[in-house]
Tab-separated table of C-alpha atoms in Angstrom:
chain	number	residue	atom	x	y	z
A	1	MET	CA	116.486	81.088	97.654
A	2	ARG	CA	112.756	80.344	97.735
A	3	THR	CA	110.631	83.442	97.055
A	4	VAL	CA	107.032	83.585	98.255
A	5	THR	CA	104.164	86.052	97.825
A	6	ILE	CA	101.774	86.236	100.772
A	7	THR	CA	98.263	87.496	100.109
A	8	GLY	CA	95.191	87.526	102.268
A	9	THR	CA	92.065	89.105	103.557
A	10	ARG	CA	91.990	92.390	105.399
A	11	ARG	CA	89.122	91.010	107.524
A	12	THR	CA	90.848	89.193	110.348
A	13	GLY	CA	88.760	90.005	113.439
A	14	HIS	CA	86.990	86.641	113.422
A	15	LYS	CA	90.091	84.782	114.709
A	16	THR	CA	92.387	85.428	117.646
A	17	PRO	CA	96.052	86.403	117.254
A	18	ALA	CA	96.948	82.953	118.631
A	19	GLU	CA	94.892	81.266	115.903
A	20	TYR	CA	96.718	83.263	113.214
A	21	ALA	CA	100.080	82.474	114.808
A	22	ASP	CA	99.171	78.779	114.652
A	23	LEU	CA	98.139	79.067	110.983
A	24	PHE	CA	101.369	80.875	110.111
A	25	GLU	CA	103.432	78.306	112.009
A	26	HIS	CA	101.855	75.505	109.975
A	27	TYR	CA	101.637	77.168	106.557
A	28	LEU	CA	104.446	79.749	106.455
A	29	GLY	CA	106.876	78.081	108.831
A	30	PRO	CA	107.809	75.182	106.525
A	31	PHE	CA	108.788	77.659	103.787
A	32	ALA	CA	110.564	80.218	105.991
A	33	HIS	CA	114.098	78.812	106.223
A	34	GLY	CA	116.188	80.517	103.559
A	35	ALA	CA	113.142	82.221	102.048
A	36	HIS	CA	112.300	85.716	100.869
A	37	PHE	CA	108.682	86.776	101.438
A	38	TYR	CA	106.857	89.547	99.580
A	39	LEU	CA	103.862	91.120	101.344
A	40	GLY	CA	101.490	93.843	100.210
A	41	GLY	CA	101.849	96.105	103.224
A	42	ALA	CA	98.102	96.236	103.923
A	43	ALA	CA	96.034	95.691	107.045
A	44	GLY	CA	94.870	92.206	107.985
A	45	ILE	CA	96.846	89.167	106.855
A	46	ASP	CA	99.666	91.286	105.409
A	47	SER	CA	100.339	92.966	108.762
A	48	LEU	CA	99.794	89.852	110.866
A	49	ALA	CA	102.070	87.739	108.656
A	50	LEU	CA	104.723	90.472	108.613
A	51	LEU	CA	104.818	90.607	112.412
A	52	TRP	CA	104.935	86.817	112.676
A	53	LEU	CA	107.721	86.478	110.101
A	54	ALA	CA	109.754	89.290	111.657
A	55	GLU	CA	109.440	87.903	115.181
A	56	ARG	CA	109.743	84.175	114.507
A	57	THR	CA	111.912	83.637	111.412
A	58	GLY	CA	115.113	84.787	109.797
A	59	ALA	CA	113.491	85.042	106.370
A	60	ASP	CA	114.048	88.075	104.159
A	61	ILE	CA	111.010	90.349	103.900
A	62	THR	CA	109.984	92.821	101.202
A	63	ILE	CA	106.954	95.077	101.625
A	64	VAL	CA	105.281	96.317	98.438
A	65	ALA	CA	102.879	99.270	98.551
A	66	PRO	CA	100.749	100.173	95.524
A	67	GLY	CA	101.369	103.879	96.164
A	68	THR	CA	103.469	104.916	99.161
A	69	MET	CA	103.635	103.561	102.705
A	70	ASP	CA	102.216	106.859	103.956
A	71	GLN	CA	99.001	105.951	102.095
A	72	GLN	CA	98.707	102.549	103.765
A	73	PRO	CA	96.338	101.968	106.724
A	74	ALA	CA	97.613	102.822	110.205
A	75	GLU	CA	97.701	99.123	111.171
A	76	ALA	CA	100.022	98.390	108.256
A	77	GLN	CA	102.257	101.386	108.930
A	78	GLU	CA	102.579	100.310	112.560
A	79	ALA	CA	103.466	96.712	111.610
A	80	VAL	CA	106.139	97.968	109.208
A	81	ALA	CA	107.540	100.346	111.841
A	82	ARG	CA	107.683	97.542	114.450
A	83	SER	CA	109.409	95.217	111.988
A	84	ARG	CA	111.668	97.764	110.268
A	85	ALA	CA	114.908	96.171	111.438
A	86	ARG	CA	113.853	92.875	109.821
A	87	ILE	CA	112.545	94.278	106.537
A	88	LYS	CA	115.016	93.977	103.694
A	89	GLU	CA	113.219	96.364	101.361
A	90	VAL	CA	110.127	98.554	101.085
A	91	VAL	CA	108.976	99.053	97.490
A	92	GLU	CA	106.592	101.917	96.768
A	93	LEU	CA	105.088	101.523	93.298
A	94	GLY	CA	103.793	105.101	93.228
A	95	ALA	CA	100.268	104.553	91.905
A	96	ALA	CA	98.464	107.860	91.446
A	97	GLU	CA	95.092	106.440	92.558
A	98	LEU	CA	94.619	103.711	95.137
A	99	GLN	CA	91.821	101.853	93.388
A	100	ALA	CA	91.519	98.181	92.372
A	101	PRO	CA	93.840	98.539	89.322
A	102	ALA	CA	96.690	99.771	91.570
A	103	TYR	CA	96.242	96.907	94.032
A	104	HIS	CA	96.060	94.368	91.202
A	105	ALA	CA	99.238	95.822	89.662
A	106	ARG	CA	100.963	95.513	93.049
A	107	ASN	CA	99.813	91.895	93.336
A	108	ARG	CA	101.087	91.053	89.837
A	109	TRP	CA	104.396	92.778	90.623
A	110	MET	CA	104.890	90.510	93.645
A	111	VAL	CA	103.844	87.299	91.858
A	112	ASP	CA	106.123	88.078	88.910
A	113	ARG	CA	109.096	88.188	91.297
A	114	THR	CA	108.338	85.109	93.364
A	115	SER	CA	108.214	81.365	92.843
A	116	MET	CA	104.923	80.663	94.657
A	117	THR	CA	101.985	82.263	96.483
A	118	ILE	CA	100.447	81.456	99.845
A	119	GLY	CA	96.936	82.891	100.073
A	120	PHE	CA	94.733	83.379	103.121
A	121	PRO	CA	91.319	84.307	101.665
A	122	HIS	CA	88.292	85.015	103.818
A	123	ALA	CA	85.973	82.074	103.214
A	124	THR	CA	82.953	84.243	102.384
A	125	GLU	CA	84.679	86.601	99.917
A	126	PRO	CA	85.010	84.841	96.550
A	127	SER	CA	85.921	87.927	94.494
A	128	THR	CA	88.775	89.830	96.112
A	129	GLY	CA	92.338	90.948	95.575
A	130	THR	CA	93.424	87.795	97.385
A	131	TRP	CA	91.718	85.624	94.775
A	132	GLN	CA	92.995	87.866	91.969
A	133	THR	CA	96.524	87.206	93.243
A	134	ILE	CA	95.943	83.461	93.602
A	135	ASP	CA	94.407	83.270	90.114
A	136	TYR	CA	97.262	85.304	88.590
A	137	THR	CA	99.740	82.933	90.228
A	138	ALA	CA	97.926	80.007	88.570
A	139	GLU	CA	97.928	81.801	85.193
A	140	ARG	CA	101.711	82.165	85.525
A	141	GLY	CA	101.998	78.410	86.124
A	142	LYS	CA	103.324	78.847	89.644
A	143	PRO	CA	102.300	76.821	92.701
A	144	ARG	CA	99.929	78.247	95.251
A	145	LEU	CA	98.854	77.197	98.698
A	146	ILE	CA	95.362	78.327	99.725
A	147	VAL	CA	94.498	78.513	103.421
A	148	PRO	CA	90.934	79.831	103.956
A	149	VAL	CA	90.503	81.832	107.153
């Protein structure tokens, strides 16, 4: 089974839902058959990709929160609730503080368990958790697909 980490920007208001659906169709769709996706359970790309995967594919889905799901943004909690029947597992890593180190640990946790990463960075944000995840994937010698949004 192919395992894939999805990472991406939380800033998604500059594109329409239809534009994201088209991006996911082109860049997640080819990997979806027989795949297991790991998503960070955050707002933005994480939530949009979760909804798309749950509605349009039969892929396995794991959500990984740095602390607990109750600490995640409302948008993310709603996406998880809407997709609950399609989510294979929710992993709560239990970080005491939700600061950059906790998010980076969550990102490494996902990459360490998957065979590749698909990243959707915001074009104007060069130093983010998305890029940290993409760079960590490269350090681990794993393939990555980068789709700027």
